């Protein structure tokens, strides 16, 4: 058996690919495997949230994602007797360079991330499955089976399960997957639909449930998502069945044709009992699954990966204490629980057969929706939640508010906003970034050199002057994932030194 890898990434969907991209950017020794012989070519996940676009910008892939997708989508809510037209993400997003929901199929997202890795010499080992693992004191012994049945043994300091809802890593690590299945069956298809206004998401709210048409472009113009009516035959999904369901849900006549992919499925709401067991971690669908309401699933998984990846990279190169890995579950498990609650409530409103909820969906919604959509405050808060820009880690042990804290601006644990414009671009390269606000003479090299000695390759310094999200003299240390680890007002660097000595100790390498 060769010397242990730093990390074995199991699963090469969006979560595993994002984790691999971050490990590659940090020079970590890893392998990425996937039991499937090829990446997905169906649309599956359909949208990338603003926060995910921010988080991926450091790899230089965000512009390519935007070029392939549609950032100018509109929503059409077809209510009984009227159609409500609503722009997606038109307010509440002034502090991001990506103030929109990007519609792009998962197949395209995986293509872009896969190409990023290939261009940098990373081999995605498809047709390779993790069939067994045994945790030792300092590594995990993994048994891998490749295409054709050939087996090998590999060792890795850490294993990350990005292998979906039926995660083998989760099962072999003995981590429970708690939750429930929804009773409804859903139908999914990529097809053509004559009679729909192009360039918009269409949703039909009825007593029987909800029907969606999402514009795709490729591999077909539309993605259809519908709940199978209770009296519909529980049989193979066919185009006539989809047409009949559309006739029930849609008052105008739509003609469905040329389906390139059709399937049915059940939805679950489940979460891992733990995100870590010893040297094994879970991310993405291996850690949490839920309804597709709000386009949260793939985005949450990618952000799981980008929270974990830099921590693994630093610990594996002995630049940070192993304690840093304990913050992964502390920070991401609450996010997973929040997403599960949010999507469950939205799903229940849209699908419940309860008489009161059906009344609200079919009678009250048509009257109240136009009023609610004109209220900029509530709409802005909803958009910030759905866009995932509001996620923070203020309660994490790796988020420390210095004394005194700033009076205004982002706090420890918050994401660094892109205000003033271009601030995020300065912190996009791998590593930590020390943002120094206030007059440059406050921050001479002779004061900073002792602080950064032994850490110069880990921390970049930026003197912001007045082009800062804070007023006056402030120190803000931005983590590699774009969140603030430490923030303090004033020019005293004692608190910052304490923070760095704890999380980036000199002499630990």
Coordinates of C-alpha atoms in Angstrom, one line a residue:
X1 CA 0.0 0.0 0.0
X2 CA 1.4 3.4 -1.0
X3 CA 1.7 6.4 1.3
X4 CA -1.7 7.7 2.3
X5 CA -3.4 10.3 0.1
X6 CA -4.5 13.4 1.9
X7 CA -8.2 13.0 0.8
X8 CA -10.2 10.5 -1.1
X9 CA -13.3 12.2 -2.6
X10 CA -16.1 9.7 -3.3
X11 CA -18.6 11.0 -5.8
X12 CA -18.1 13.2 -8.8
X13 CA -21.3 15.1 -8.9
X14 CA -21.3 18.9 -8.4
X15 CA -20.4 18.5 -4.7
X16 CA -17.5 16.2 -5.3
X17 CA -16.2 18.2 -8.2
X18 CA -16.3 21.5 -6.2
X19 CA -14.4 19.8 -3.4
X20 CA -11.8 18.5 -5.8
X21 CA -11.5 21.9 -7.3
X22 CA -10.7 23.5 -4.0
X23 CA -8.3 20.7 -3.0
X24 CA -6.5 21.1 -6.3
X25 CA -6.3 24.9 -5.8
X26 CA -4.6 24.3 -2.5
X27 CA -2.1 21.7 -3.7
X28 CA -3.7 18.8 -1.7
X29 CA -2.9 15.2 -2.7
X30 CA -6.2 13.6 -3.5
X31 CA -8.2 11.2 -5.7
X32 CA -11.8 11.6 -6.9
X33 CA -13.7 8.5 -7.8
X34 CA -17.3 7.8 -9.0
X35 CA -19.0 4.5 -9.6
X36 CA -20.8 5.8 -12.7
X37 CA -19.1 5.5 -16.0
X38 CA -20.0 9.0 -17.1
X39 CA -21.3 12.3 -15.7
X40 CA -25.0 13.1 -15.9
X41 CA -26.4 14.4 -19.1
X42 CA -29.9 15.1 -17.9
X43 CA -30.8 18.5 -16.5
X44 CA -31.5 17.4 -12.9
X45 CA -30.6 20.5 -10.8
X46 CA -31.6 23.6 -12.7
X47 CA -30.3 26.7 -11.0
X48 CA -27.2 28.2 -9.4
X49 CA -27.8 30.7 -6.6
X50 CA -25.8 34.0 -6.3
X51 CA -23.8 32.8 -3.3
X52 CA -22.7 29.7 -5.2
X53 CA -21.5 31.9 -8.1
X54 CA -19.5 34.0 -5.7
X55 CA -18.0 30.9 -4.1
X56 CA -16.9 29.4 -7.4
X57 CA -15.5 32.7 -8.8
X58 CA -12.1 32.0 -7.3
X59 CA -11.6 29.0 -9.6
X60 CA -12.4 31.2 -12.7
X61 CA -15.4 29.1 -13.7
X62 CA -18.2 31.5 -12.9
X63 CA -18.0 33.5 -16.1
X64 CA -18.2 30.3 -18.1
X65 CA -21.2 29.1 -16.1
X66 CA -23.0 32.4 -16.8
X67 CA -22.1 32.3 -20.5
X68 CA -23.8 28.9 -20.7
X69 CA -26.8 29.8 -18.6
X70 CA -29.7 32.2 -18.5
X71 CA -29.4 35.0 -15.8
X72 CA -32.5 37.0 -16.9
X73 CA -35.3 34.6 -16.0
X74 CA -38.8 35.8 -15.1
X75 CA -41.5 34.0 -13.1
X76 CA -45.1 33.5 -14.3
X77 CA -47.5 32.4 -11.6
X78 CA -50.6 31.1 -13.3
X79 CA -53.3 31.5 -10.6
X80 CA -57.0 30.9 -11.2
X81 CA -58.2 33.8 -13.3
X82 CA -54.9 35.7 -13.6
X83 CA -51.2 35.5 -14.3
X84 CA -48.8 37.2 -11.9
X85 CA -45.5 38.3 -13.5
X86 CA -42.6 38.5 -11.2
X87 CA -38.9 39.1 -11.8
X88 CA -36.5 36.8 -9.9
X89 CA -34.1 38.5 -7.5
X90 CA -34.8 42.1 -8.4
X91 CA -34.2 43.5 -4.9
X92 CA -32.1 42.8 -1.8
X93 CA -29.0 41.8 -3.7
X94 CA -27.0 45.0 -4.0
X95 CA -23.9 43.5 -2.4
X96 CA -23.2 40.8 -4.9
X97 CA -21.7 40.8 -8.4
X98 CA -24.3 38.2 -9.3
X99 CA -27.7 39.6 -8.5
X100 CA -29.7 36.9 -10.3
X101 CA -30.7 33.2 -10.2
X102 CA -28.7 31.5 -13.0
X103 CA -30.7 28.9 -14.8
X104 CA -28.3 26.2 -16.0
X105 CA -28.7 22.4 -16.1
X106 CA -26.7 20.3 -13.7
X107 CA -25.2 18.6 -16.8
X108 CA -23.6 21.9 -17.9
X109 CA -22.5 22.7 -14.3
X110 CA -20.7 19.3 -14.1
X111 CA -19.2 19.8 -17.5
X112 CA -17.6 23.2 -16.5
X113 CA -16.3 21.9 -13.2
X114 CA -15.0 18.7 -14.8
X115 CA -13.2 20.7 -17.5
X116 CA -11.6 22.8 -14.8
X117 CA -10.1 19.7 -13.2
X118 CA -9.1 18.1 -16.4
X119 CA -7.2 21.3 -17.5
X120 CA -5.2 21.0 -14.3
X121 CA -4.2 17.4 -14.7
X122 CA -6.8 15.9 -12.4
X123 CA -8.2 12.5 -13.5
X124 CA -11.8 11.8 -12.5
X125 CA -11.8 8.1 -11.9
X126 CA -15.1 7.0 -13.2
X127 CA -16.3 3.4 -12.9
X128 CA -14.5 3.1 -9.6
X129 CA -16.5 2.3 -6.4
X130 CA -15.6 2.4 -2.7
X131 CA -16.6 -1.1 -1.6
X132 CA -15.1 -1.1 1.9
X133 CA -13.2 1.0 4.3
X134 CA -11.6 0.6 7.7
X135 CA -10.6 3.5 9.9
X136 CA -7.2 3.4 11.5
X137 CA -5.5 5.9 13.9
X138 CA -4.0 8.1 11.2
X139 CA -5.7 7.0 8.0
X140 CA -8.6 5.2 6.4
X141 CA -7.9 1.9 4.5
X142 CA -10.2 1.9 1.5
X143 CA -11.0 -1.0 -0.8
X144 CA -11.8 0.2 -4.3
X145 CA -13.3 -1.7 -7.2
X146 CA -12.7 -0.5 -10.7
X147 CA -14.4 -1.1 -14.0
X148 CA -14.1 -4.8 -14.8
X149 CA -14.0 -5.9 -11.1
X150 CA -10.3 -5.2 -10.4
X151 CA -9.8 -4.3 -6.7
X152 CA -7.1 -2.2 -5.1
X153 CA -6.4 -0.9 -1.6
X154 CA -5.7 2.8 -1.0
X155 CA -5.1 4.8 2.1
X156 CA -6.2 8.3 2.8
X157 CA -6.0 10.6 5.8
X158 CA -9.6 11.6 5.2
X159 CA -12.5 10.3 3.1
X160 CA -15.4 12.6 2.0
X161 CA -18.7 11.1 0.9
X162 CA -20.1 13.2 -1.9
X163 CA -21.9 10.1 -3.2
X164 CA -25.5 11.1 -2.9
X165 CA -28.6 10.0 -1.1
X166 CA -27.6 6.3 -1.1
X167 CA -24.1 7.2 0.2
X168 CA -21.8 4.2 0.7
X169 CA -19.5 6.3 2.8
X170 CA -22.3 7.2 5.1
X171 CA -23.4 3.6 5.4
X172 CA -20.0 2.2 6.0
X173 CA -19.2 5.0 8.5
X174 CA -22.3 4.0 10.5
X175 CA -24.0 7.4 10.3
X176 CA -27.8 7.4 10.4
X177 CA -30.0 9.1 7.8
X178 CA -33.1 10.3 9.6
X179 CA -36.3 11.7 8.1
X180 CA -39.2 10.6 6.0
X181 CA -40.5 10.2 2.5
X182 CA -43.3 12.3 1.1
X183 CA -46.4 10.3 0.0
X184 CA -46.7 11.9 -3.5
X185 CA -45.1 10.6 -6.6
X186 CA -43.6 13.1 -9.1
X187 CA -43.1 13.1 -12.8
X188 CA -40.2 14.7 -14.5
X189 CA -39.5 15.2 -18.2
X190 CA -37.2 17.2 -20.5
X191 CA -39.3 18.0 -23.6
X192 CA -40.9 20.5 -25.9
X193 CA -44.1 22.4 -25.0
X194 CA -45.9 24.4 -27.6
X195 CA -47.9 27.3 -26.2
X196 CA -45.7 28.5 -23.4
X197 CA -44.2 31.9 -23.3
X198 CA -40.4 31.5 -23.7
X199 CA -37.8 32.9 -21.3
X200 CA -39.8 32.4 -18.1
X201 CA -40.5 29.9 -15.4
X202 CA -44.2 28.9 -15.4
X203 CA -46.0 27.6 -12.3
X204 CA -49.7 26.5 -12.2
X205 CA -51.3 26.5 -8.7
X206 CA -54.4 24.3 -8.5
X207 CA -56.3 22.3 -6.0
X208 CA -54.6 19.2 -7.1
X209 CA -51.2 20.6 -6.6
X210 CA -48.6 22.5 -8.6
X211 CA -47.1 22.1 -12.1
X212 CA -43.9 23.7 -13.2
X213 CA -42.2 24.3 -16.6
X214 CA -38.6 25.5 -16.4
X215 CA -36.8 26.8 -19.5
X216 CA -33.8 24.6 -20.2
X217 CA -32.5 25.2 -23.7
X218 CA -30.6 21.9 -23.6
X219 CA -31.1 19.0 -23.9
X220 CA -34.7 20.2 -24.5
X221 CA -36.5 23.5 -24.3
X222 CA -38.5 22.8 -21.2
X223 CA -38.2 20.8 -17.9
X224 CA -41.6 19.7 -16.7
X225 CA -42.2 18.8 -13.0
X226 CA -45.7 17.6 -11.9
X227 CA -47.3 15.7 -9.1
X228 CA -48.9 12.5 -10.3
X229 CA -52.7 12.8 -9.5
X230 CA -53.9 10.1 -7.1
X231 CA -56.2 8.6 -9.8
X232 CA -53.5 8.6 -12.5
X233 CA -52.2 5.1 -13.3
X234 CA -49.1 4.1 -11.4
X235 CA -47.3 3.0 -14.6
X236 CA -44.4 3.9 -16.9
X237 CA -44.1 7.6 -17.6
X238 CA -45.3 8.3 -21.1
X239 CA -45.9 11.4 -23.2
X240 CA -49.7 10.8 -23.3
X241 CA -49.7 10.6 -19.4
X242 CA -47.8 13.9 -19.2
X243 CA -50.2 15.5 -21.7
X244 CA -53.3 14.3 -19.7
X245 CA -51.8 15.7 -16.5
X246 CA -51.1 19.0 -18.2
X247 CA -54.7 19.1 -19.5
X248 CA -55.9 18.9 -15.9
X249 CA -53.6 21.5 -14.5
X250 CA -53.4 24.1 -17.3
X251 CA -56.5 26.1 -18.5
X252 CA -54.9 26.9 -21.9
X253 CA -54.0 24.2 -24.3
X254 CA -50.3 23.2 -24.3
X255 CA -49.0 20.6 -26.7
X256 CA -46.2 18.4 -25.3
X257 CA -43.8 16.6 -27.7
X258 CA -40.3 15.3 -28.4
X259 CA -39.5 14.2 -24.8
X260 CA -35.8 13.3 -24.5
X261 CA -36.0 12.1 -20.9
X262 CA -38.9 11.1 -18.6
X263 CA -39.0 9.5 -15.1
X264 CA -40.9 9.4 -11.9
X265 CA -39.6 9.6 -8.4
X266 CA -40.5 10.1 -4.7
X267 CA -39.1 12.9 -2.6
X268 CA -37.6 12.6 0.8
X269 CA -36.7 14.9 3.6
X270 CA -33.7 13.4 5.5
X271 CA -30.6 14.5 7.2
X272 CA -27.5 12.7 8.4
X273 CA -27.3 12.2 12.2
X274 CA -23.7 13.5 12.0
X275 CA -21.6 15.1 9.2
X276 CA -18.5 13.4 10.5
X277 CA -17.4 10.0 11.9
X278 CA -13.7 9.9 12.7
X279 CA -11.8 10.5 9.5
X280 CA -15.0 10.3 7.3
X281 CA -17.1 13.3 6.3
X282 CA -20.3 13.8 4.4
X283 CA -21.3 16.6 2.0
X284 CA -24.2 17.4 -0.3
X285 CA -27.0 14.8 -0.7
X286 CA -25.0 12.3 1.4
X287 CA -25.7 14.7 4.3
X288 CA -29.2 16.1 3.5
X289 CA -31.9 15.6 0.9
X290 CA -35.2 17.5 0.5
X291 CA -37.7 18.7 -2.0
X292 CA -36.4 20.9 -4.9
X293 CA -38.4 23.9 -3.7
X294 CA -36.2 27.0 -4.0
X295 CA -33.4 25.4 -5.9
X296 CA -31.4 24.8 -2.7
X297 CA -30.0 21.2 -3.1
X298 CA -27.1 21.4 -5.4
X299 CA -26.1 24.8 -4.1
X300 CA -26.1 23.7 -0.5
X301 CA -23.9 20.7 -1.5
X302 CA -21.4 22.8 -3.4
X303 CA -21.2 25.2 -0.4
X304 CA -20.7 22.2 2.0
X305 CA -17.7 21.2 -0.2
X306 CA -16.2 24.6 -0.2
X307 CA -16.6 25.0 3.5
X308 CA -14.8 21.7 4.1
X309 CA -12.2 21.7 1.4
X310 CA -9.9 24.5 2.6
X311 CA -10.0 23.1 6.1
X312 CA -8.9 19.7 5.0
X313 CA -6.2 21.3 2.8
X314 CA -4.8 23.3 5.8
X315 CA -4.9 20.4 8.2
X316 CA -3.3 18.0 5.7
X317 CA -0.4 20.3 5.2
X318 CA -0.1 20.8 9.0
X319 CA -0.8 24.5 8.7
X320 CA -3.9 24.4 11.0
X321 CA -4.9 22.3 14.0
X322 CA -7.1 19.3 13.5
X323 CA -9.6 21.2 15.6
X324 CA -10.4 23.2 12.5
X325 CA -12.2 20.2 11.0
X326 CA -14.6 20.2 13.9
X327 CA -16.0 23.5 12.7
X328 CA -17.4 21.9 9.5
X329 CA -20.4 20.3 11.2
X330 CA -20.9 23.2 13.5
X331 CA -21.2 25.5 10.6
X332 CA -22.9 23.5 7.9
X333 CA -25.3 21.2 9.8
X334 CA -27.5 24.2 10.9
X335 CA -27.6 25.3 7.2
X336 CA -28.7 21.8 6.2
X337 CA -31.5 21.8 8.8
X338 CA -32.7 25.2 7.8
X339 CA -32.9 24.2 4.2
X340 CA -34.8 21.1 5.1
X341 CA -37.4 23.1 7.1
X342 CA -37.7 25.8 4.4
X343 CA -38.2 23.4 1.5
X344 CA -40.6 21.2 3.6
X345 CA -42.9 24.2 4.3
X346 CA -42.8 25.3 0.7
X347 CA -43.5 21.8 -0.5
X348 CA -46.4 21.3 1.9
X349 CA -48.1 24.5 0.7
X350 CA -47.7 23.5 -2.9
X351 CA -48.9 19.9 -2.6
X352 CA -51.0 19.3 0.4
X353 CA -54.5 17.9 0.0
X354 CA -55.6 19.5 3.3
X355 CA -58.8 21.4 2.7
X356 CA -57.5 24.6 4.4
X357 CA -54.2 24.6 2.5
X358 CA -56.0 23.9 -0.8
X359 CA -58.3 26.8 -0.1
X360 CA -55.3 29.1 0.6
X361 CA -53.6 27.9 -2.6
X362 CA -56.5 28.3 -4.9
X363 CA -58.6 31.1 -3.4
X364 CA -56.4 33.3 -1.1
X365 CA -53.2 33.2 -3.1
X366 CA -54.7 34.7 -6.2
X367 CA -55.9 37.7 -4.1
X368 CA -52.9 38.1 -1.7
X369 CA -50.0 37.3 -4.1
X370 CA -50.1 40.7 -6.0
X371 CA -50.2 42.6 -2.7
X372 CA -47.3 40.6 -1.2
X373 CA -45.2 40.9 -4.3
X374 CA -45.5 44.7 -4.2
X375 CA -44.0 44.8 -0.7
X376 CA -40.3 45.3 -1.3
X377 CA -39.2 44.6 2.3
X378 CA -40.6 41.1 2.6
X379 CA -39.7 40.2 -0.9
X380 CA -36.1 41.3 -0.4
X381 CA -35.8 39.2 2.7
X382 CA -37.1 36.2 0.8
X383 CA -34.7 36.7 -2.0
X384 CA -31.7 37.0 0.3
X385 CA -32.8 33.7 2.0
X386 CA -33.3 31.8 -1.3
X387 CA -30.1 33.3 -2.8
X388 CA -28.2 31.9 0.2
X389 CA -26.4 35.3 0.7
X390 CA -27.8 35.4 4.2
X391 CA -25.9 32.3 5.4
X392 CA -23.5 33.2 8.3
X393 CA -21.4 31.3 10.8
X394 CA -21.5 33.8 13.7
X395 CA -21.8 31.0 16.3
X396 CA -18.8 29.1 15.0
X397 CA -15.7 28.8 17.2
X398 CA -13.8 29.9 14.1
X399 CA -15.7 33.3 14.1
X400 CA -14.3 35.7 16.6
X401 CA -15.5 39.3 17.2
X402 CA -12.5 41.3 18.4
X403 CA -12.7 44.1 21.0
X404 CA -14.1 46.5 20.2
X405 CA -16.2 45.2 17.3
X406 CA -17.1 47.5 14.4
X407 CA -20.1 49.7 14.8
X408 CA -21.3 48.9 11.3
X409 CA -20.5 46.6 8.4
X410 CA -20.1 42.8 8.3
X411 CA -19.4 40.9 11.5
X412 CA -17.3 37.9 12.3
X413 CA -19.0 34.9 10.7
X414 CA -20.6 36.9 7.9
X415 CA -19.7 36.5 4.2
X416 CA -17.7 39.4 2.8
X417 CA -20.0 41.5 0.8
X418 CA -19.0 42.9 -2.6
X419 CA -19.3 46.5 -1.4
X420 CA -17.5 48.5 -2.6
X421 CA -17.6 46.7 -5.9
X422 CA -14.6 44.5 -6.6
X423 CA -13.9 43.6 -3.0
X424 CA -14.7 40.0 -3.5
X425 CA -12.4 39.8 -6.5
X426 CA -9.5 40.8 -4.3
X427 CA -10.2 37.9 -2.0
X428 CA -10.9 35.3 -4.6
X429 CA -7.4 33.7 -4.8
X430 CA -6.8 30.8 -2.5
X431 CA -5.8 31.6 1.1
X432 CA -6.7 34.0 3.9
X433 CA -7.0 37.7 3.2
X434 CA -6.4 40.4 5.8
X435 CA -8.5 43.5 5.0
X436 CA -7.3 46.7 6.6
X437 CA -9.6 49.6 6.6
X438 CA -8.7 53.2 7.4
X439 CA -5.8 55.4 6.5
X440 CA -2.8 53.4 5.1
X441 CA -0.3 54.9 7.5
X442 CA -2.1 53.0 10.3
X443 CA -0.8 49.7 8.8
X444 CA 2.9 50.0 8.1
X445 CA 4.9 47.0 7.1
X446 CA 6.9 47.0 10.3
X447 CA 3.7 46.4 12.3
X448 CA 2.4 43.6 10.1
X449 CA 5.7 41.7 9.4
X450 CA 6.0 40.2 12.9
X451 CA 2.3 39.2 12.8
X452 CA 2.6 37.4 9.5
X453 CA 6.1 35.9 9.9
X454 CA 5.8 32.2 9.1
X455 CA 2.4 32.8 7.6
X456 CA 3.3 34.9 4.5
X457 CA 2.3 32.1 2.2
X458 CA -1.1 31.7 3.8
X459 CA -2.3 35.3 4.4
X460 CA -2.5 38.1 1.8
X461 CA -2.7 41.8 3.0
X462 CA -5.0 44.4 1.5
X463 CA -5.0 48.0 2.6
X464 CA -8.4 49.2 1.7
X465 CA -8.2 52.9 2.7
X466 CA -11.7 54.3 2.4
X467 CA -12.8 51.7 -0.1
X468 CA -14.0 49.4 2.7
X469 CA -17.3 47.9 4.0
X470 CA -16.4 49.4 7.4
X471 CA -16.1 52.9 8.6
X472 CA -12.8 54.0 10.2
X473 CA -9.9 51.7 11.3
X474 CA -11.0 48.0 11.1
X475 CA -9.2 44.7 10.7
X476 CA -11.1 41.9 8.9
X477 CA -9.6 38.5 8.3
X478 CA -11.4 36.7 5.4
X479 CA -11.3 32.9 5.4
X480 CA -10.6 31.0 2.2
X481 CA -14.3 30.4 1.7
X482 CA -15.1 34.2 1.8
X483 CA -16.4 34.4 5.3
X484 CA -15.0 36.6 8.0
X485 CA -13.1 34.8 10.7
X486 CA -12.1 37.8 12.8
X487 CA -13.2 41.4 12.8
X488 CA -12.2 44.2 15.2
X489 CA -12.2 48.0 15.3
X490 CA -9.0 49.9 15.9
X491 CA -5.3 49.5 15.2
X492 CA -4.4 47.1 18.1
X493 CA -3.4 43.8 16.5
X494 CA -3.3 41.8 19.7
X495 CA -6.6 40.1 19.2
X496 CA -5.8 39.3 15.6
X497 CA -2.5 37.7 16.7
X498 CA -4.3 35.5 19.2
X499 CA -6.7 34.4 16.5
X500 CA -3.9 33.6 14.0
X501 CA -1.9 31.8 16.7
X502 CA -4.8 29.5 17.4
X503 CA -6.0 28.7 13.8
X504 CA -2.7 29.2 11.9
X505 CA 0.0 28.4 14.5
X506 CA 3.6 29.1 13.5
X507 CA 5.8 26.1 13.8
X508 CA 2.9 23.7 13.3
X509 CA 4.3 22.9 9.8

